[in-house]
């Protein structure tokens, strides 16, 4: 293969070394994070408590007792043919909606090998269609609408199937990446960090940058863009709604805490779906290949880990009251103000620097022709949008309070508070108290905000490395103008 032919296949920048701890880190992450999904499910449940009582008394822990407290179904119980068929049907519905509904046609950023890929965006209207149908079904059948009961009754099997889909996609795109040929008309190329030559690492990080398939009737599907905002993001909302329905069935009301979380996480999701074209300038699309890392993150980790707080509240309602809600609204509003304001400013500037809303902003122009903002939101810190995202994460965890509960073997309803109820109904049981579990459950319900901080700092560090490679000395000048990375005057 000649040098000119090789350039049309590989990205213009060379492979820049290992990330995530290299092959060993990739293997550990691929094995460990799916395990976390299961642990969060079994160790925080509606059978014995959150965390399970044995976790509070490890000296008396036995395998038999742990199985009893977690409701361990056996390895065969982790998978179900029925659940597999329905989940695959959900993915098929996502494909149908993408193909059938009208959408906005947008070009992506210029590829390193030249040219731009075209995308059809209609994730917002697709999600509205699904949620509308679910709302209609709930109006007719109430909390017994089969979608909600199916999710609650088959939660563990849902995790398994989505993990299977993520694993299968990662294997498929890895194997298919070796068919990328020089000078291909489909504009296929390898990701800068995904062609190290190590099978495990490249499978994890993603070898091909933008893998696509052409299907009869559906046309061309960009696998990475499809997974980024469709099945998993909408699945997050559907899980939360199922948890609300379960709380209503058990207690006869829907608490203000679970409504707060469900509403604002849905707002976060639909905001992302509405701004779908903005993903074209994110690192996920422009830099990272599509491998197990993104497939697992999009389809399994995001919906099942990000919904932990709502699942906790479905079993142990927390009543916030007006003062609590006001405080949470303040935290959420402040975070969203930063997050959306910064992202809108960046997108407007990239789309049309002469837009009156951003024309006054100061910037430095790099040798590559790019413009780096040094005033407005992006003059405060170099990744100010991440700070807003993290502040919002706090508002999702705080409604769980000093978390932790133990399940009581009683059907008495006398101990559940009436205040904080939003919608009335016919309660069936009130099985939980906090007891000695109080506080220990925070390891699960506040896991999201801790994990998210680590994720954002790591992502910010990857952004810095990428920009240093891309802009060189111009990035050093930019860092002098905007010295703070994430939190003003702190980091």
Tab-separated table of C-alpha atoms in Angstrom:
chain	number	residue	atom	x	y	z
A	1	UNK	CA	0.000	0.000	0.000
A	2	UNK	CA	1.453	3.365	-1.003
A	3	UNK	CA	1.733	6.298	1.409
A	4	UNK	CA	-1.067	8.188	-0.378
A	5	UNK	CA	-3.338	5.145	-0.286
A	6	UNK	CA	-2.622	4.575	3.398
A	7	UNK	CA	-3.612	8.172	4.224
A	8	UNK	CA	-7.070	7.632	2.757
A	9	UNK	CA	-7.693	4.787	5.213
A	10	UNK	CA	-5.950	5.829	8.407
A	11	UNK	CA	-6.529	9.138	10.201
A	12	UNK	CA	-4.096	11.965	9.576
A	13	UNK	CA	-2.772	11.824	13.160
A	14	UNK	CA	-0.998	8.647	14.304
A	15	UNK	CA	-2.182	6.366	17.059
A	16	UNK	CA	-1.453	8.335	20.217
A	17	UNK	CA	-0.825	5.522	22.663
A	18	UNK	CA	-2.963	3.716	25.175
A	19	UNK	CA	-5.679	5.218	27.360
A	20	UNK	CA	-7.777	3.691	30.172
A	21	UNK	CA	-4.767	1.718	31.418
A	22	UNK	CA	-4.067	0.046	28.085
A	23	UNK	CA	-5.060	-3.583	27.348
A	24	UNK	CA	-5.155	-4.537	31.039
A	25	UNK	CA	-7.360	-1.561	31.898
A	26	UNK	CA	-9.615	-2.271	28.924
A	27	UNK	CA	-10.024	-5.892	30.008
A	28	UNK	CA	-10.703	-4.950	33.649
A	29	UNK	CA	-13.221	-2.259	32.644
A	30	UNK	CA	-15.013	-4.575	30.216
A	31	UNK	CA	-15.360	-7.172	32.949
A	32	UNK	CA	-15.799	-4.948	35.999
A	33	UNK	CA	-18.365	-2.367	34.913
A	34	UNK	CA	-20.977	-4.889	33.737
A	35	UNK	CA	-20.495	-6.568	37.113
A	36	UNK	CA	-21.249	-3.224	38.796
A	37	UNK	CA	-24.593	-3.107	36.965
A	38	UNK	CA	-25.549	-6.454	38.488
A	39	UNK	CA	-24.167	-5.620	41.947
A	40	UNK	CA	-26.190	-2.408	42.098
A	41	UNK	CA	-29.275	-4.446	41.256
A	42	UNK	CA	-28.782	-7.287	43.730
A	43	UNK	CA	-27.275	-5.348	46.632
A	44	UNK	CA	-30.053	-2.741	46.607
A	45	UNK	CA	-33.411	-4.480	46.213
A	46	UNK	CA	-37.004	-4.740	47.416
A	47	UNK	CA	-36.471	-8.193	48.943
A	48	UNK	CA	-34.237	-7.453	51.945
A	49	UNK	CA	-32.967	-3.892	51.741
A	50	UNK	CA	-30.512	-1.352	50.404
A	51	UNK	CA	-27.837	-2.383	51.079
A	52	UNK	CA	-28.695	-5.986	51.850
A	53	UNK	CA	-28.434	-6.772	55.600
A	54	UNK	CA	-25.454	-9.095	55.126
A	55	UNK	CA	-23.437	-6.117	53.896
A	56	UNK	CA	-23.932	-4.505	57.311
A	57	UNK	CA	-22.768	-7.639	59.120
A	58	UNK	CA	-20.062	-9.133	56.898
A	59	UNK	CA	-18.741	-11.330	59.723
A	60	UNK	CA	-21.961	-13.363	59.585
A	61	UNK	CA	-22.199	-13.398	55.801
A	62	UNK	CA	-22.717	-16.713	54.070
A	63	UNK	CA	-23.273	-17.490	50.411
A	64	UNK	CA	-26.661	-19.044	51.171
A	65	UNK	CA	-27.788	-15.992	53.158
A	66	UNK	CA	-26.567	-13.608	50.472
A	67	UNK	CA	-28.445	-15.515	47.791
A	68	UNK	CA	-31.601	-15.317	49.869
A	69	UNK	CA	-31.274	-11.585	50.526
A	70	UNK	CA	-30.496	-10.692	46.916
A	71	UNK	CA	-33.128	-12.930	45.379
A	72	UNK	CA	-30.406	-14.602	43.331
A	73	UNK	CA	-32.174	-16.322	40.399
A	74	UNK	CA	-29.233	-18.473	39.377
A	75	UNK	CA	-27.219	-17.848	36.236
A	76	UNK	CA	-30.028	-19.228	34.079
A	77	UNK	CA	-32.370	-16.663	35.625
A	78	UNK	CA	-30.238	-13.793	34.334
A	79	UNK	CA	-31.452	-14.333	30.777
A	80	UNK	CA	-34.877	-14.854	29.253
A	81	UNK	CA	-35.877	-15.605	25.689
A	82	UNK	CA	-39.045	-13.557	26.098
A	83	UNK	CA	-37.147	-10.523	27.381
A	84	UNK	CA	-34.549	-10.888	24.631
A	85	UNK	CA	-37.243	-10.825	21.937
A	86	UNK	CA	-38.929	-7.754	23.415
A	87	UNK	CA	-35.684	-5.836	23.830
A	88	UNK	CA	-34.661	-6.588	20.254
A	89	UNK	CA	-38.135	-5.429	19.257
A	90	UNK	CA	-37.438	-2.153	21.055
A	91	UNK	CA	-34.219	-1.697	19.054
A	92	UNK	CA	-36.108	-2.546	15.870
A	93	UNK	CA	-38.745	0.061	16.726
A	94	UNK	CA	-35.953	2.635	17.134
A	95	UNK	CA	-34.726	1.784	13.634
A	96	UNK	CA	-38.236	2.026	12.215
A	97	UNK	CA	-38.822	5.438	13.767
A	98	UNK	CA	-35.483	6.746	12.533
A	99	UNK	CA	-36.283	5.610	8.995
A	100	UNK	CA	-39.979	6.492	8.885
A	101	UNK	CA	-40.201	9.835	10.662
A	102	UNK	CA	-39.044	13.023	8.934
A	103	UNK	CA	-35.710	14.343	10.112
A	104	UNK	CA	-33.065	16.989	9.677
A	105	UNK	CA	-30.207	16.135	7.307
A	106	UNK	CA	-26.888	17.423	8.631
A	107	UNK	CA	-23.255	17.111	7.614
A	108	UNK	CA	-20.674	16.117	10.201
A	109	UNK	CA	-17.292	17.735	10.717
A	110	UNK	CA	-14.649	17.225	8.052
A	111	UNK	CA	-12.961	13.833	8.283
A	112	UNK	CA	-9.187	13.561	8.486
A	113	UNK	CA	-9.257	11.723	5.148
A	114	UNK	CA	-11.408	14.473	3.618
A	115	UNK	CA	-15.146	14.827	3.088
A	116	UNK	CA	-18.069	14.885	5.490
A	117	UNK	CA	-20.586	12.223	6.471
A	118	UNK	CA	-24.300	12.952	6.303
A	119	UNK	CA	-26.667	12.246	9.211
A	120	UNK	CA	-30.427	12.119	9.586
A	121	UNK	CA	-31.569	13.385	12.971
A	122	UNK	CA	-35.033	12.769	14.420
A	123	UNK	CA	-34.314	11.271	17.845
A	124	UNK	CA	-36.524	13.891	19.523
A	125	UNK	CA	-39.636	13.118	17.476
A	126	UNK	CA	-38.926	9.384	17.812
A	127	UNK	CA	-38.806	9.660	21.600
A	128	UNK	CA	-41.947	11.808	21.719
A	129	UNK	CA	-43.749	9.119	19.705
A	130	UNK	CA	-42.743	6.353	22.129
A	131	UNK	CA	-43.493	8.375	25.264
A	132	UNK	CA	-46.814	9.471	23.782
A	133	UNK	CA	-47.819	5.862	23.176
A	134	UNK	CA	-46.738	4.932	26.723
A	135	UNK	CA	-48.717	7.858	28.147
A	136	UNK	CA	-51.827	6.724	26.280
A	137	UNK	CA	-51.415	3.164	27.555
A	138	UNK	CA	-50.951	4.439	31.121
A	139	UNK	CA	-54.054	6.625	30.818
A	140	UNK	CA	-56.103	3.565	29.866
A	141	UNK	CA	-54.549	0.955	32.181
A	142	UNK	CA	-52.874	2.991	34.911
A	143	UNK	CA	-49.746	1.618	36.635
A	144	UNK	CA	-50.627	-1.868	35.397
A	145	UNK	CA	-49.785	-0.840	31.840
A	146	UNK	CA	-47.758	-3.869	30.646
A	147	UNK	CA	-44.684	-1.833	29.727
A	148	UNK	CA	-44.163	-0.717	33.333
A	149	UNK	CA	-44.799	-4.101	34.910
A	150	UNK	CA	-42.582	-5.785	32.299
A	151	UNK	CA	-39.662	-3.472	33.139
A	152	UNK	CA	-39.986	-3.978	36.895
A	153	UNK	CA	-40.517	-7.740	36.744
A	154	UNK	CA	-37.671	-8.362	34.285
A	155	UNK	CA	-35.166	-5.714	35.341
A	156	UNK	CA	-32.179	-8.044	35.723
A	157	UNK	CA	-32.869	-9.798	32.422
A	158	UNK	CA	-33.081	-6.386	30.730
A	159	UNK	CA	-29.545	-5.644	31.895
A	160	UNK	CA	-28.311	-8.949	30.484
A	161	UNK	CA	-29.893	-8.458	27.065
A	162	UNK	CA	-28.563	-4.921	26.680
A	163	UNK	CA	-25.114	-6.102	27.715
A	164	UNK	CA	-25.418	-8.794	25.054
A	165	UNK	CA	-26.336	-6.242	22.415
A	166	UNK	CA	-23.382	-4.033	23.398
A	167	UNK	CA	-20.969	-6.987	23.308
A	168	UNK	CA	-22.303	-8.187	19.955
A	169	UNK	CA	-22.062	-4.729	18.385
A	170	UNK	CA	-18.489	-4.326	19.653
A	171	UNK	CA	-17.497	-7.652	18.093
A	172	UNK	CA	-19.301	-6.871	14.850
A	173	UNK	CA	-17.744	-3.452	14.273
A	174	UNK	CA	-14.294	-4.685	15.310
A	175	UNK	CA	-14.347	-7.552	12.822
A	176	UNK	CA	-15.837	-5.348	10.111
A	177	UNK	CA	-13.192	-2.644	10.626
A	178	UNK	CA	-10.659	-4.853	8.856
A	179	UNK	CA	-12.645	-4.468	5.642
A	180	UNK	CA	-11.805	-0.759	5.469
A	181	UNK	CA	-9.977	-0.309	2.168
A	182	UNK	CA	-7.876	2.487	0.776
A	183	UNK	CA	-9.804	5.092	-1.193
A	184	UNK	CA	-13.200	3.677	-0.215
A	185	UNK	CA	-16.206	5.671	-1.409
A	186	UNK	CA	-18.049	5.252	1.894
A	187	UNK	CA	-15.486	7.525	3.633
A	188	UNK	CA	-14.664	4.874	6.218
A	189	UNK	CA	-11.565	5.387	8.327
A	190	UNK	CA	-9.969	4.158	11.526
A	191	UNK	CA	-10.083	6.064	14.798
A	192	UNK	CA	-6.825	7.787	15.865
A	193	UNK	CA	-6.546	5.762	19.070
A	194	UNK	CA	-8.155	2.539	17.919
A	195	UNK	CA	-5.527	0.851	15.771
A	196	UNK	CA	-2.883	-0.047	18.349
A	197	UNK	CA	-2.683	-3.629	17.111
A	198	UNK	CA	-3.795	-5.077	20.456
A	199	UNK	CA	-7.032	-7.005	19.983
A	200	UNK	CA	-8.493	-6.418	23.461
A	201	UNK	CA	-7.690	-2.718	23.562
A	202	UNK	CA	-8.860	-1.969	20.013
A	203	UNK	CA	-12.084	-3.958	20.571
A	204	UNK	CA	-12.721	-1.914	23.706
A	205	UNK	CA	-11.771	1.552	22.485
A	206	UNK	CA	-13.173	1.151	18.957
A	207	UNK	CA	-11.137	0.529	15.844
A	208	UNK	CA	-13.354	2.159	13.213
A	209	UNK	CA	-14.297	5.802	13.681
A	210	UNK	CA	-17.812	5.870	12.245
A	211	UNK	CA	-19.003	2.341	11.426
A	212	UNK	CA	-22.098	2.268	9.229
A	213	UNK	CA	-24.329	-0.393	7.746
A	214	UNK	CA	-26.801	-0.238	4.879
A	215	UNK	CA	-30.003	-2.166	5.559
A	216	UNK	CA	-32.901	-2.918	3.220
A	217	UNK	CA	-35.731	-0.398	3.688
A	218	UNK	CA	-33.895	1.425	6.506
A	219	UNK	CA	-31.040	2.719	4.379
A	220	UNK	CA	-27.694	3.726	5.867
A	221	UNK	CA	-27.471	3.558	9.665
A	222	UNK	CA	-24.572	5.184	11.508
A	223	UNK	CA	-24.162	2.715	14.380
A	224	UNK	CA	-22.373	5.116	16.713
A	225	UNK	CA	-24.773	8.032	16.229
A	226	UNK	CA	-27.753	5.657	16.555
A	227	UNK	CA	-26.542	4.276	19.900
A	228	UNK	CA	-25.463	7.659	21.231
A	229	UNK	CA	-28.921	9.152	21.739
A	230	UNK	CA	-31.602	6.592	20.924
A	231	UNK	CA	-32.121	3.250	22.727
A	232	UNK	CA	-30.198	3.997	25.913
A	233	UNK	CA	-31.197	7.621	26.507
A	234	UNK	CA	-34.889	6.900	25.947
A	235	UNK	CA	-34.502	3.696	27.947
A	236	UNK	CA	-33.322	5.801	30.905
A	237	UNK	CA	-36.606	7.740	30.848
A	238	UNK	CA	-38.710	4.591	30.440
A	239	UNK	CA	-36.986	2.950	33.424
A	240	UNK	CA	-37.691	5.981	35.616
A	241	UNK	CA	-41.346	5.991	34.581
A	242	UNK	CA	-41.630	2.291	35.367
A	243	UNK	CA	-40.244	2.998	38.839
A	244	UNK	CA	-42.836	5.740	39.350
A	245	UNK	CA	-45.581	3.297	38.356
A	246	UNK	CA	-44.240	0.705	40.796
A	247	UNK	CA	-44.172	3.174	43.670
A	248	UNK	CA	-47.772	4.103	42.924
A	249	UNK	CA	-48.840	0.432	42.916
A	250	UNK	CA	-47.108	-0.277	46.228
A	251	UNK	CA	-47.853	2.870	48.212
A	252	UNK	CA	-50.831	4.419	46.487
A	253	UNK	CA	-49.049	7.662	45.684
A	254	UNK	CA	-46.100	9.068	43.750
A	255	UNK	CA	-43.697	11.006	45.976
A	256	UNK	CA	-42.387	14.463	45.174
A	257	UNK	CA	-38.789	13.153	45.223
A	258	UNK	CA	-39.264	10.580	42.467
A	259	UNK	CA	-41.295	13.057	40.417
A	260	UNK	CA	-38.486	15.611	40.704
A	261	UNK	CA	-35.826	13.154	39.558
A	262	UNK	CA	-37.943	11.680	36.763
A	263	UNK	CA	-38.985	15.071	35.419
A	264	UNK	CA	-35.543	16.664	35.376
A	265	UNK	CA	-33.741	13.613	34.069
A	266	UNK	CA	-36.360	13.442	31.296
A	267	UNK	CA	-35.755	17.148	30.648
A	268	UNK	CA	-32.028	16.433	30.410
A	269	UNK	CA	-32.643	13.603	27.946
A	270	UNK	CA	-35.114	15.476	25.755
A	271	UNK	CA	-32.855	18.513	25.753
A	272	UNK	CA	-30.061	16.318	24.388
A	273	UNK	CA	-32.402	14.766	21.817
A	274	UNK	CA	-33.692	18.151	20.690
A	275	UNK	CA	-30.109	19.377	20.282
A	276	UNK	CA	-29.111	16.140	18.537
A	277	UNK	CA	-26.967	17.750	15.784
A	278	UNK	CA	-24.684	19.085	18.526
A	279	UNK	CA	-23.247	15.579	19.028
A	280	UNK	CA	-21.383	15.953	15.738
A	281	UNK	CA	-18.750	18.123	17.420
A	282	UNK	CA	-18.337	15.938	20.517
A	283	UNK	CA	-15.326	13.732	21.197
A	284	UNK	CA	-17.512	10.630	20.964
A	285	UNK	CA	-18.241	11.332	17.301
A	286	UNK	CA	-15.136	13.167	16.088
A	287	UNK	CA	-12.379	11.247	17.884
A	288	UNK	CA	-13.386	8.006	19.588
A	289	UNK	CA	-13.970	4.866	17.612
A	290	UNK	CA	-17.028	2.760	18.292
A	291	UNK	CA	-16.172	-0.251	20.403
A	292	UNK	CA	-17.311	-1.865	23.618
A	293	UNK	CA	-16.585	1.304	25.603
A	294	UNK	CA	-19.230	3.367	23.809
A	295	UNK	CA	-21.615	0.490	23.086
A	296	UNK	CA	-21.721	-0.556	26.745
A	297	UNK	CA	-21.831	3.029	27.980
A	298	UNK	CA	-24.705	4.008	25.685
A	299	UNK	CA	-26.852	0.884	25.926
A	300	UNK	CA	-26.287	-0.571	29.411
A	301	UNK	CA	-24.371	1.668	31.796
A	302	UNK	CA	-26.268	4.882	31.097
A	303	UNK	CA	-29.858	3.646	31.450
A	304	UNK	CA	-29.319	1.204	34.331
A	305	UNK	CA	-26.812	3.149	36.445
A	306	UNK	CA	-28.193	6.636	35.850
A	307	UNK	CA	-31.660	5.487	36.968
A	308	UNK	CA	-30.478	4.098	40.325
A	309	UNK	CA	-31.980	6.959	42.352
A	310	UNK	CA	-35.474	6.498	40.916
A	311	UNK	CA	-35.287	2.732	41.481
A	312	UNK	CA	-34.296	3.349	45.112
A	313	UNK	CA	-37.192	5.764	45.644
A	314	UNK	CA	-39.641	3.309	44.084
A	315	UNK	CA	-39.073	1.078	47.118
A	316	UNK	CA	-38.365	3.708	49.796
A	317	UNK	CA	-40.154	7.007	49.063
A	318	UNK	CA	-38.604	10.212	50.389
A	319	UNK	CA	-40.854	13.217	50.949
A	320	UNK	CA	-39.077	16.515	50.317
A	321	UNK	CA	-41.727	19.123	51.020
A	322	UNK	CA	-41.704	22.643	49.629
A	323	UNK	CA	-38.393	23.655	51.220
A	324	UNK	CA	-36.606	20.571	49.936
A	325	UNK	CA	-38.005	21.006	46.457
A	326	UNK	CA	-37.015	24.677	46.410
A	327	UNK	CA	-33.424	23.774	47.277
A	328	UNK	CA	-33.271	21.106	44.612
A	329	UNK	CA	-34.774	23.431	42.010
A	330	UNK	CA	-32.014	25.921	42.807
A	331	UNK	CA	-29.260	23.311	42.360
A	332	UNK	CA	-30.784	21.927	39.177
A	333	UNK	CA	-31.504	25.363	37.708
A	334	UNK	CA	-27.989	26.629	38.411
A	335	UNK	CA	-26.394	23.579	36.829
A	336	UNK	CA	-28.667	23.661	33.799
A	337	UNK	CA	-28.069	27.400	33.347
A	338	UNK	CA	-24.324	26.786	33.088
A	339	UNK	CA	-24.610	23.598	31.016
A	340	UNK	CA	-27.060	24.837	28.411
A	341	UNK	CA	-25.737	28.395	28.285
A	342	UNK	CA	-22.171	27.208	27.623
A	343	UNK	CA	-23.172	24.616	25.019
A	344	UNK	CA	-25.484	27.021	23.189
A	345	UNK	CA	-22.760	29.658	23.112
A	346	UNK	CA	-20.242	27.186	21.681
A	347	UNK	CA	-22.643	25.826	19.055
A	348	UNK	CA	-23.723	29.299	17.929
A	349	UNK	CA	-20.123	30.437	17.620
A	350	UNK	CA	-19.113	27.378	15.622
A	351	UNK	CA	-22.144	27.670	13.357
A	352	UNK	CA	-22.088	31.444	12.793
A	353	UNK	CA	-19.467	33.580	14.585
A	354	UNK	CA	-21.296	36.697	13.335
A	355	UNK	CA	-24.485	35.788	15.215
A	356	UNK	CA	-25.370	38.871	17.324
A	357	UNK	CA	-25.548	36.683	20.441
A	358	UNK	CA	-21.882	35.656	20.139
A	359	UNK	CA	-20.319	38.270	17.831
A	360	UNK	CA	-18.985	40.234	20.842
A	361	UNK	CA	-17.000	37.302	22.212
A	362	UNK	CA	-13.205	37.420	22.197
A	363	UNK	CA	-11.172	34.581	20.747
A	364	UNK	CA	-7.733	33.562	19.543
A	365	UNK	CA	-7.249	32.104	16.077
A	366	UNK	CA	-5.008	29.073	15.760
A	367	UNK	CA	-2.674	28.147	12.931
A	368	UNK	CA	-5.114	25.404	11.958
A	369	UNK	CA	-7.807	28.037	11.377
A	370	UNK	CA	-9.875	27.149	14.448
A	371	UNK	CA	-11.057	29.850	16.839
A	372	UNK	CA	-10.829	29.351	20.598
A	373	UNK	CA	-13.144	31.427	22.781
A	374	UNK	CA	-11.480	33.313	25.654
A	375	UNK	CA	-14.507	35.247	26.925
A	376	UNK	CA	-18.111	34.505	27.808
A	377	UNK	CA	-18.744	31.097	29.328
A	378	UNK	CA	-15.592	29.648	27.813
A	379	UNK	CA	-13.456	32.389	29.310
A	380	UNK	CA	-14.351	31.162	32.823
A	381	UNK	CA	-12.966	27.629	32.502
A	382	UNK	CA	-11.877	25.523	29.558
A	383	UNK	CA	-14.643	22.951	30.179
A	384	UNK	CA	-17.338	24.983	31.873
A	385	UNK	CA	-20.143	22.815	30.458
A	386	UNK	CA	-18.814	19.830	32.426
A	387	UNK	CA	-19.165	21.808	35.653
A	388	UNK	CA	-22.834	22.505	34.905
A	389	UNK	CA	-23.379	18.829	34.132
A	390	UNK	CA	-21.852	17.802	37.460
A	391	UNK	CA	-23.908	20.292	39.467
A	392	UNK	CA	-27.064	18.840	37.921
A	393	UNK	CA	-25.868	15.376	38.956
A	394	UNK	CA	-26.102	16.468	42.603
A	395	UNK	CA	-29.765	17.333	42.201
A	396	UNK	CA	-30.434	13.744	41.081
A	397	UNK	CA	-28.786	12.212	44.173
A	398	UNK	CA	-29.860	14.605	46.926
A	399	UNK	CA	-33.574	13.590	46.764
A	400	UNK	CA	-32.619	10.180	48.186
A	401	UNK	CA	-31.486	11.895	51.398
A	402	UNK	CA	-29.512	9.882	53.951
A	403	UNK	CA	-30.213	6.726	52.013
A	404	UNK	CA	-30.593	3.154	53.144
A	405	UNK	CA	-33.512	0.916	54.145
A	406	UNK	CA	-34.449	-2.534	55.395
A	407	UNK	CA	-37.465	-4.475	54.166
A	408	UNK	CA	-39.913	-5.527	56.883
A	409	UNK	CA	-42.033	-8.641	56.563
A	410	UNK	CA	-45.245	-6.776	57.290
A	411	UNK	CA	-48.212	-5.525	55.310
A	412	UNK	CA	-49.054	-2.750	57.770
A	413	UNK	CA	-49.670	0.654	56.231
A	414	UNK	CA	-49.743	2.613	59.462
A	415	UNK	CA	-46.121	3.671	59.288
A	416	UNK	CA	-46.021	5.354	55.907
A	417	UNK	CA	-46.394	9.149	55.968
A	418	UNK	CA	-49.261	10.750	54.118
A	419	UNK	CA	-47.489	14.069	53.559
A	420	UNK	CA	-45.630	14.444	50.305
A	421	UNK	CA	-48.135	12.313	48.381
A	422	UNK	CA	-48.834	13.642	44.926
A	423	UNK	CA	-51.343	11.249	43.393
A	424	UNK	CA	-53.591	9.065	45.513
A	425	UNK	CA	-54.267	5.391	44.933
A	426	UNK	CA	-54.835	2.104	46.713
A	427	UNK	CA	-51.650	1.063	48.535
A	428	UNK	CA	-50.805	-2.609	48.844
A	429	UNK	CA	-48.030	-2.599	51.453
A	430	UNK	CA	-45.421	-0.444	53.171
A	431	UNK	CA	-42.501	-2.802	53.673
A	432	UNK	CA	-39.502	-0.612	54.497
A	433	UNK	CA	-37.854	1.212	57.377
A	434	UNK	CA	-34.364	2.669	57.581
A	435	UNK	CA	-33.079	1.189	60.802
A	436	UNK	CA	-29.369	0.468	60.900
A	437	UNK	CA	-29.176	0.677	57.103
A	438	UNK	CA	-29.587	4.460	57.303
A	439	UNK	CA	-26.661	6.141	55.588
A	440	UNK	CA	-25.154	2.979	54.120
A	441	UNK	CA	-27.411	3.170	51.067
A	442	UNK	CA	-25.676	6.397	50.037
A	443	UNK	CA	-22.855	4.281	48.629
A	444	UNK	CA	-25.362	3.301	45.947
A	445	UNK	CA	-27.634	6.330	45.533
A	446	UNK	CA	-24.716	8.810	45.524
A	447	UNK	CA	-22.504	6.588	43.389
A	448	UNK	CA	-23.647	8.517	40.312
A	449	UNK	CA	-22.290	11.893	41.418
A	450	UNK	CA	-18.928	10.390	42.434
A	451	UNK	CA	-18.623	8.363	39.252
A	452	UNK	CA	-19.690	11.367	37.154
A	453	UNK	CA	-16.983	13.543	38.709
A	454	UNK	CA	-14.348	10.931	37.822
A	455	UNK	CA	-15.791	10.593	34.322
A	456	UNK	CA	-15.802	14.341	33.658
A	457	UNK	CA	-12.284	14.901	35.020
A	458	UNK	CA	-10.991	12.000	32.919
A	459	UNK	CA	-12.834	13.286	29.874
A	460	UNK	CA	-11.472	16.769	30.470
A	461	UNK	CA	-7.938	15.348	30.618
A	462	UNK	CA	-8.518	13.515	27.325
A	463	UNK	CA	-9.829	16.755	25.796
A	464	UNK	CA	-6.680	18.559	26.930
A	465	UNK	CA	-4.399	15.927	25.381
A	466	UNK	CA	-6.354	16.008	22.138
A	467	UNK	CA	-6.240	19.804	21.921
A	468	UNK	CA	-2.531	19.907	22.730
A	469	UNK	CA	-1.857	17.512	19.851
A	470	UNK	CA	-4.116	19.492	17.533
A	471	UNK	CA	-3.187	23.094	18.386
A	472	UNK	CA	0.327	22.812	19.834
A	473	UNK	CA	1.672	26.174	21.001
A	474	UNK	CA	-1.656	27.874	20.290
A	475	UNK	CA	-3.175	25.707	23.036
A	476	UNK	CA	-0.465	26.840	25.450
A	477	UNK	CA	-1.413	30.437	24.696
A	478	UNK	CA	-5.069	29.581	25.218
A	479	UNK	CA	-4.322	27.966	28.592
A	480	UNK	CA	-2.610	31.167	29.725
A	481	UNK	CA	-5.719	33.148	28.774
A	482	UNK	CA	-8.082	30.642	30.428
A	483	UNK	CA	-6.066	29.015	33.238
A	484	UNK	CA	-8.842	27.057	34.981
A	485	UNK	CA	-9.722	23.625	33.632
A	486	UNK	CA	-13.058	22.819	35.271
A	487	UNK	CA	-13.854	24.769	38.470
A	488	UNK	CA	-12.857	28.456	38.668
A	489	UNK	CA	-10.061	29.169	41.165
A	490	UNK	CA	-10.000	25.504	42.268
A	491	UNK	CA	-9.136	23.257	39.320
